[in-house]
Amino acid sequence: MGNYDALLLLSFGGPEGPDDVMPFLENVVRGRGVPRERLLEVAEHYQSFGGVSPINGQNRDLIEALRPELDVPIYWGNRNWQPFGEDTVRRMKADGVRKAAVFATSAFAGYSSCRQYYEDIARISVEGGPELVKMRHFGDHPGFVAAMADHTRQALDRLGRDDARLVFTAHSIPVSMAETAGPSGGLYEAQLRRSAELVSRALGRDQPWELVWQSRSGPPQVPWLEPDVLDHLRKTSAPAVVLVPIGFVSDHMEVVFDLDVEARQLAAELGLPLERAATAGTHPAFVRMVGELMAEPEPVPCALTCCPAPVRRQA
């Protein structure tokens, strides 16, 4: 696998039981001035699923799916919960790893989706430890597109409606952050639209599709990308909808709560036939993609001015 002697799966992390939920959320929002009332609201989402986020289990599944594909050891570290990235890198050092490819579980440009992973790498690196090389954005990689197209096709088949509209969803971010994503701005939304177009083409569809947003968490006075998926469903003229979470690589909490709970409930109230496509997960094409990224020439790191950190309100 190129010049790498290991792979580090670097992810967001999630609670694995009720007692983990609030400490995890406090890690996520540290320094961001998020009111405790908002944390308690989000905590209820996790508690409704037994306090367990699906993301950790899905990362374990991805690692197991990758083992037959890769001839190097695979490590896993998180930003916000165990196993923490810094602990994993110390173990990699002890194991003698010299240079590791870093596969972040986020496909697109932007501060939260890319630059923050570079910050994670800088924070968890240790003297004498492995060189950590973040893999490139992969939203337009044929493996990602094939996985999302296959899962979307399955959702269309379940719905059984030829007139269904594809509605692609991604995590909303502040407009100010979207405007500074990438070297010249706007790259987060542009990459998502490119991925959605590629998936639609792979399905051989010539019907229009839409890109909407979900999981907004900021104060109401701060503009975020719109429309929200729920607002879109209320206003759509489509006779049926397939939600395609193109902005996510696994069915973590924001996918299962925002789409499988809230959006499904709303669609039922509206009498709107709705299905949700699975995320890339452990689809064979997506699994093969990771090895293909490792075999590519080493990516050039983004400039430090790319996708700058947002200005945070202090609590």
CSV table of C-alpha atoms in Angstrom, one decimal:
chain,number,residue,atom,x,y,z
A,1,MET,CA,0.0,0.0,0.0
A,2,GLY,CA,2.3,2.7,-1.2
A,3,ASN,CA,4.8,3.8,1.4
A,4,TYR,CA,2.5,3.3,4.3
A,5,ASP,CA,2.9,0.6,6.9
A,6,ALA,CA,-0.4,1.2,8.7
A,7,LEU,CA,-3.8,2.8,8.3
A,8,LEU,CA,-5.4,5.0,10.9
A,9,LEU,CA,-9.2,5.4,10.8
A,10,LEU,CA,-9.8,8.8,12.3
A,11,SER,CA,-13.3,9.5,13.3
A,12,PHE,CA,-15.6,11.7,15.4
A,13,GLY,CA,-16.5,9.3,18.1
A,14,GLY,CA,-19.7,8.6,20.0
A,15,PRO,CA,-21.1,7.4,23.3
A,16,GLU,CA,-21.4,3.7,24.0
A,17,GLY,CA,-23.8,3.9,26.9
A,18,PRO,CA,-26.1,6.3,28.8
A,19,ASP,CA,-23.4,7.5,31.2
A,20,ASP,CA,-21.2,8.5,28.3
A,21,VAL,CA,-23.6,10.8,26.6
A,22,MET,CA,-23.1,14.1,28.5
A,23,PRO,CA,-19.3,13.8,28.8
A,24,PHE,CA,-19.1,13.0,25.1
A,25,LEU,CA,-21.3,16.0,24.2
A,26,GLU,CA,-19.2,18.3,26.5
A,27,ASN,CA,-16.1,17.1,24.6
A,28,VAL,CA,-17.8,17.9,21.3
A,29,VAL,CA,-18.8,21.5,22.2
A,30,ARG,CA,-15.9,22.5,24.4
A,31,GLY,CA,-15.0,26.2,23.9
A,32,ARG,CA,-18.0,26.8,21.6
A,33,GLY,CA,-20.4,28.4,24.1
A,34,VAL,CA,-23.2,26.0,23.4
A,35,PRO,CA,-26.0,26.4,26.1
A,36,ARG,CA,-26.4,23.5,28.4
A,37,GLU,CA,-30.1,23.4,27.4
A,38,ARG,CA,-29.1,22.5,23.9
A,39,LEU,CA,-26.8,19.8,25.2
A,40,LEU,CA,-29.6,18.3,27.2
A,41,GLU,CA,-31.9,18.4,24.1
A,42,VAL,CA,-29.3,16.5,22.0
A,43,ALA,CA,-28.6,14.1,24.8
A,44,GLU,CA,-32.2,13.0,24.7
A,45,HIS,CA,-31.7,12.0,21.0
A,46,TYR,CA,-28.9,9.6,22.2
A,47,GLN,CA,-30.8,8.4,25.2
A,48,SER,CA,-33.7,7.4,23.0
A,49,PHE,CA,-31.3,5.0,21.4
A,50,GLY,CA,-30.0,3.6,24.7
A,51,GLY,CA,-27.2,6.2,24.9
A,52,VAL,CA,-25.3,4.4,22.1
A,53,SER,CA,-24.3,6.1,18.9
A,54,PRO,CA,-24.2,3.8,15.9
A,55,ILE,CA,-20.9,5.4,14.7
A,56,ASN,CA,-18.5,3.3,16.8
A,57,GLY,CA,-20.1,0.0,15.8
A,58,GLN,CA,-20.0,1.0,12.2
A,59,ASN,CA,-16.3,2.0,12.4
A,60,ARG,CA,-15.6,-1.5,13.9
A,61,ASP,CA,-17.5,-3.0,11.0
A,62,LEU,CA,-15.6,-1.0,8.5
A,63,ILE,CA,-12.3,-2.0,10.0
A,64,GLU,CA,-13.3,-5.7,9.8
A,65,ALA,CA,-14.3,-5.2,6.2
A,66,LEU,CA,-11.0,-3.5,5.4
A,67,ARG,CA,-8.8,-6.3,6.9
A,68,PRO,CA,-9.0,-8.6,3.9
A,69,GLU,CA,-8.4,-5.7,1.5
A,70,LEU,CA,-5.2,-4.2,3.2
A,71,ASP,CA,-1.9,-5.8,3.9
A,72,VAL,CA,-1.1,-3.3,6.7
A,73,PRO,CA,-2.4,-3.1,10.3
A,74,ILE,CA,-5.4,-0.9,10.9
A,75,TYR,CA,-5.8,1.4,13.9
A,76,TRP,CA,-8.7,3.5,15.0
A,77,GLY,CA,-8.9,6.7,16.9
A,78,ASN,CA,-11.6,9.3,17.7
A,79,ARG,CA,-11.7,13.0,18.3
A,80,ASN,CA,-14.3,13.1,21.0
A,81,TRP,CA,-14.6,9.7,22.6
A,82,GLN,CA,-12.7,6.4,23.3
A,83,PRO,CA,-10.6,5.2,21.6
A,84,PHE,CA,-9.1,8.7,21.6
A,85,GLY,CA,-6.7,9.4,18.7
A,86,GLU,CA,-3.8,10.4,21.0
A,87,ASP,CA,-3.9,7.1,22.8
A,88,THR,CA,-4.0,5.2,19.5
A,89,VAL,CA,-1.0,7.1,18.1
A,90,ARG,CA,1.0,6.3,21.2
A,91,ARG,CA,0.2,2.6,20.6
A,92,MET,CA,1.2,2.9,17.0
A,93,LYS,CA,4.5,4.4,18.1
A,94,ALA,CA,5.0,1.5,20.5
A,95,ASP,CA,4.2,-0.9,17.7
A,96,GLY,CA,6.9,0.6,15.5
A,97,VAL,CA,4.7,2.2,12.9
A,98,ARG,CA,6.7,4.7,10.8
A,99,LYS,CA,4.2,6.2,8.4
A,100,ALA,CA,0.4,5.8,8.4
A,101,ALA,CA,-2.3,6.8,6.0
A,102,VAL,CA,-5.1,8.6,7.8
A,103,PHE,CA,-8.6,7.9,6.5
A,104,ALA,CA,-11.0,10.5,8.0
A,105,THR,CA,-14.6,9.5,8.1
A,106,SER,CA,-15.6,12.7,6.2
A,107,ALA,CA,-15.5,13.0,2.4
A,108,PHE,CA,-15.7,16.7,1.8
A,109,ALA,CA,-14.0,20.1,2.2
A,110,GLY,CA,-14.7,22.5,5.1
A,111,TYR,CA,-13.5,23.3,8.5
A,112,SER,CA,-15.4,20.6,10.4
A,113,SER,CA,-15.2,18.1,7.6
A,114,CYS,CA,-11.5,18.5,6.7
A,115,ARG,CA,-9.4,21.2,8.4
A,116,GLN,CA,-10.4,20.0,11.9
A,117,TYR,CA,-9.0,16.5,11.0
A,118,TYR,CA,-5.6,18.2,10.1
A,119,GLU,CA,-5.8,19.9,13.5
A,120,ASP,CA,-6.5,16.5,15.1
A,121,ILE,CA,-3.4,15.0,13.3
A,122,ALA,CA,-1.2,17.8,14.6
A,123,ARG,CA,-2.6,17.4,18.1
A,124,ILE,CA,-2.3,13.7,18.4
A,125,SER,CA,1.1,13.3,16.7
A,126,VAL,CA,4.0,12.4,19.1
A,127,GLU,CA,7.7,12.9,18.9
A,128,GLY,CA,9.3,9.8,17.4
A,129,GLY,CA,5.9,8.5,16.4
A,130,PRO,CA,4.5,7.7,13.0
A,131,GLU,CA,4.2,10.3,10.2
A,132,LEU,CA,0.5,10.7,9.7
A,133,VAL,CA,-0.7,11.5,6.1
A,134,LYS,CA,-4.4,12.5,5.7
A,135,MET,CA,-6.0,11.0,2.6
A,136,ARG,CA,-7.7,13.3,0.1
A,137,HIS,CA,-11.4,14.2,-0.2
A,138,PHE,CA,-13.2,11.3,-1.8
A,139,GLY,CA,-16.8,12.5,-2.5
A,140,ASP,CA,-16.2,12.1,-6.3
A,141,HIS,CA,-14.3,8.8,-6.1
A,142,PRO,CA,-16.0,6.1,-8.1
A,143,GLY,CA,-16.1,3.8,-5.1
A,144,PHE,CA,-18.0,6.3,-3.0
A,145,VAL,CA,-20.3,7.1,-5.9
A,146,ALA,CA,-21.0,3.4,-6.7
A,147,ALA,CA,-21.8,2.7,-3.0
A,148,MET,CA,-24.2,5.6,-2.7
A,149,ALA,CA,-25.8,4.8,-6.1
A,150,ASP,CA,-26.3,1.2,-5.1
A,151,HIS,CA,-27.9,2.1,-1.8
A,152,THR,CA,-30.1,4.7,-3.5
A,153,ARG,CA,-31.2,2.2,-6.1
A,154,GLN,CA,-32.2,-0.2,-3.3
A,155,ALA,CA,-34.2,2.6,-1.6
A,156,LEU,CA,-36.0,3.4,-4.8
A,157,ASP,CA,-36.8,-0.3,-5.2
A,158,ARG,CA,-38.2,-0.5,-1.7
A,159,LEU,CA,-40.4,2.6,-2.4
A,160,GLY,CA,-41.6,1.2,-5.7
A,161,ARG,CA,-42.3,4.6,-7.2
A,162,ASP,CA,-40.8,5.7,-10.6
A,163,ASP,CA,-41.8,9.2,-9.8
A,164,ALA,CA,-39.8,9.5,-6.6
A,165,ARG,CA,-37.6,12.6,-6.2
A,166,LEU,CA,-34.0,12.2,-5.0
A,167,VAL,CA,-33.3,14.6,-2.1
A,168,PHE,CA,-29.7,14.5,-1.1
A,169,THR,CA,-28.9,15.6,2.5
A,170,ALA,CA,-25.7,16.9,4.2
A,171,HIS,CA,-24.8,18.5,7.5
A,172,SER,CA,-25.7,22.1,7.5
A,173,ILE,CA,-22.9,24.5,8.5
A,174,PRO,CA,-22.9,28.3,9.1
A,175,VAL,CA,-23.0,30.3,5.8
A,176,SER,CA,-19.8,32.0,6.9
A,177,MET,CA,-18.0,28.6,7.1
A,178,ALA,CA,-19.4,27.5,3.7
A,179,GLU,CA,-18.2,30.7,2.1
A,180,THR,CA,-14.6,30.0,3.3
A,181,ALA,CA,-14.5,26.3,2.5
A,182,GLY,CA,-11.7,25.4,0.2
A,183,PRO,CA,-8.9,27.6,-1.3
A,184,SER,CA,-11.3,30.1,-2.8
A,185,GLY,CA,-14.5,29.4,-0.9
A,186,GLY,CA,-17.7,27.5,-1.6
A,187,LEU,CA,-16.0,24.1,-2.0
A,188,TYR,CA,-18.1,22.2,0.6
A,189,GLU,CA,-21.4,22.8,-1.2
A,190,ALA,CA,-19.8,22.5,-4.7
A,191,GLN,CA,-18.3,19.1,-3.8
A,192,LEU,CA,-21.7,17.9,-2.4
A,193,ARG,CA,-23.5,19.0,-5.6
A,194,ARG,CA,-20.9,17.2,-7.7
A,195,SER,CA,-21.3,14.0,-5.7
A,196,ALA,CA,-25.1,14.2,-5.9
A,197,GLU,CA,-24.9,14.7,-9.7
A,198,LEU,CA,-22.6,11.7,-10.1
A,199,VAL,CA,-24.9,9.5,-8.1
A,200,SER,CA,-27.9,10.6,-10.1
A,201,ARG,CA,-26.0,9.9,-13.4
A,202,ALA,CA,-24.9,6.5,-12.1
A,203,LEU,CA,-28.5,5.6,-11.7
A,204,GLY,CA,-29.3,6.7,-15.2
A,205,ARG,CA,-31.8,9.3,-14.0
A,206,ASP,CA,-32.7,12.5,-15.9
A,207,GLN,CA,-35.1,13.7,-13.3
A,208,PRO,CA,-34.2,16.8,-11.2
A,209,TRP,CA,-32.8,16.2,-7.7
A,210,GLU,CA,-32.3,18.5,-4.7
A,211,LEU,CA,-29.7,19.1,-2.1
A,212,VAL,CA,-30.9,20.1,1.4
A,213,TRP,CA,-29.4,20.3,4.8
A,214,GLN,CA,-29.9,18.8,8.2
A,215,SER,CA,-28.6,18.8,11.8
A,216,ARG,CA,-28.4,22.5,12.3
A,217,SER,CA,-27.2,23.3,15.9
A,218,GLY,CA,-26.3,27.0,15.9
A,219,PRO,CA,-28.1,30.0,17.4
A,220,PRO,CA,-31.0,31.3,15.4
A,221,GLN,CA,-29.4,34.6,14.7
A,222,VAL,CA,-26.5,33.0,12.8
A,223,PRO,CA,-27.3,32.1,9.1
A,224,TRP,CA,-26.8,28.4,8.2
A,225,LEU,CA,-27.1,26.7,4.9
A,226,GLU,CA,-30.8,26.1,4.0
A,227,PRO,CA,-33.3,24.7,3.3
A,228,ASP,CA,-33.5,22.3,6.2
A,229,VAL,CA,-34.7,18.9,5.2
A,230,LEU,CA,-37.9,19.1,7.3
A,231,ASP,CA,-38.8,22.5,5.8
A,232,HIS,CA,-38.2,21.1,2.4
A,233,LEU,CA,-40.4,18.1,2.9
A,234,ARG,CA,-43.2,20.4,4.1
A,235,LYS,CA,-43.0,22.5,0.8
A,236,THR,CA,-42.1,19.8,-1.8
A,237,SER,CA,-44.3,19.1,-4.7
A,238,ALA,CA,-42.7,15.7,-5.3
A,239,PRO,CA,-45.2,12.8,-5.1
A,240,ALA,CA,-42.6,10.6,-3.3
A,241,VAL,CA,-39.1,11.1,-1.9
A,242,VAL,CA,-35.9,9.1,-1.4
A,243,LEU,CA,-33.6,10.8,1.1
A,244,VAL,CA,-29.9,10.2,0.2
A,245,PRO,CA,-27.5,11.2,3.1
A,246,ILE,CA,-24.7,12.0,0.7
A,247,GLY,CA,-22.8,14.1,3.3
A,248,PHE,CA,-22.2,11.2,5.6
A,249,VAL,CA,-20.3,7.9,5.4
A,250,SER,CA,-22.0,6.0,8.1
A,251,ASP,CA,-25.5,5.9,9.7
A,252,HIS,CA,-24.5,7.7,12.8
A,253,MET,CA,-26.9,9.5,15.2
A,254,GLU,CA,-27.6,12.6,13.1
A,255,VAL,CA,-28.7,10.3,10.2
A,256,VAL,CA,-30.8,7.9,12.3
A,257,PHE,CA,-32.5,10.6,14.4
A,258,ASP,CA,-32.9,13.5,11.9
A,259,LEU,CA,-33.9,11.3,8.9
A,260,ASP,CA,-35.2,8.0,10.3
A,261,VAL,CA,-37.1,9.5,13.2
A,262,GLU,CA,-38.0,13.2,12.5
A,263,ALA,CA,-38.2,13.1,8.7
A,264,ARG,CA,-40.1,9.8,8.6
A,265,GLN,CA,-42.6,11.1,11.2
A,266,LEU,CA,-43.2,14.3,9.2
A,267,ALA,CA,-43.6,12.4,6.0
A,268,ALA,CA,-46.2,10.1,7.6
A,269,GLU,CA,-48.1,13.2,8.8
A,270,LEU,CA,-47.9,14.7,5.3
A,271,GLY,CA,-48.9,11.5,3.6
A,272,LEU,CA,-45.7,11.7,1.6
A,273,PRO,CA,-44.2,8.3,0.6
A,274,LEU,CA,-40.5,8.3,1.7
A,275,GLU,CA,-37.5,6.0,1.9
A,276,ARG,CA,-34.0,6.6,3.1
A,277,ALA,CA,-30.9,5.3,1.3
A,278,ALA,CA,-28.1,3.8,3.4
A,279,THR,CA,-24.8,5.6,3.8
A,280,ALA,CA,-21.6,4.1,2.2
A,281,GLY,CA,-20.9,2.0,5.4
A,282,THR,CA,-19.2,-1.2,4.4
A,283,HIS,CA,-20.3,-1.4,0.8
A,284,PRO,CA,-17.6,-3.4,-1.1
A,285,ALA,CA,-17.0,-0.5,-3.5
A,286,PHE,CA,-16.4,1.9,-0.6
A,287,VAL,CA,-14.2,-0.6,1.2
A,288,ARG,CA,-12.1,-1.0,-2.0
A,289,MET,CA,-11.9,2.7,-2.3
A,290,VAL,CA,-9.8,3.0,0.9
A,291,GLY,CA,-7.1,0.8,-0.5
A,292,GLU,CA,-7.2,2.7,-3.8
A,293,LEU,CA,-6.7,6.0,-2.0
A,294,MET,CA,-3.7,4.5,-0.1
A,295,ALA,CA,-2.2,3.4,-3.5
A,296,GLU,CA,-2.4,6.9,-4.9
A,297,PRO,CA,0.5,9.4,-4.8
A,298,GLU,CA,0.8,11.0,-1.5
A,299,PRO,CA,-1.7,13.9,-1.3
A,300,VAL,CA,-0.5,17.5,-1.0
A,301,PRO,CA,-1.7,18.9,2.3
A,302,CYS,CA,-4.1,21.8,2.2
A,303,ALA,CA,-2.7,25.2,2.8
A,304,LEU,CA,-3.1,26.5,6.3
A,305,THR,CA,-5.4,29.3,5.1
A,306,CYS,CA,-7.8,26.7,3.6
A,307,CYS,CA,-11.1,26.2,5.4
A,308,PRO,CA,-10.2,28.5,8.4
A,309,ALA,CA,-11.6,27.8,11.8
A,310,PRO,CA,-14.8,29.7,12.7
A,311,VAL,CA,-14.7,32.4,15.3
A,312,ARG,CA,-16.2,30.8,18.5
A,313,ARG,CA,-18.3,32.5,21.1
A,314,GLN,CA,-16.9,31.8,24.5
A,315,ALA,CA,-19.3,30.6,27.2
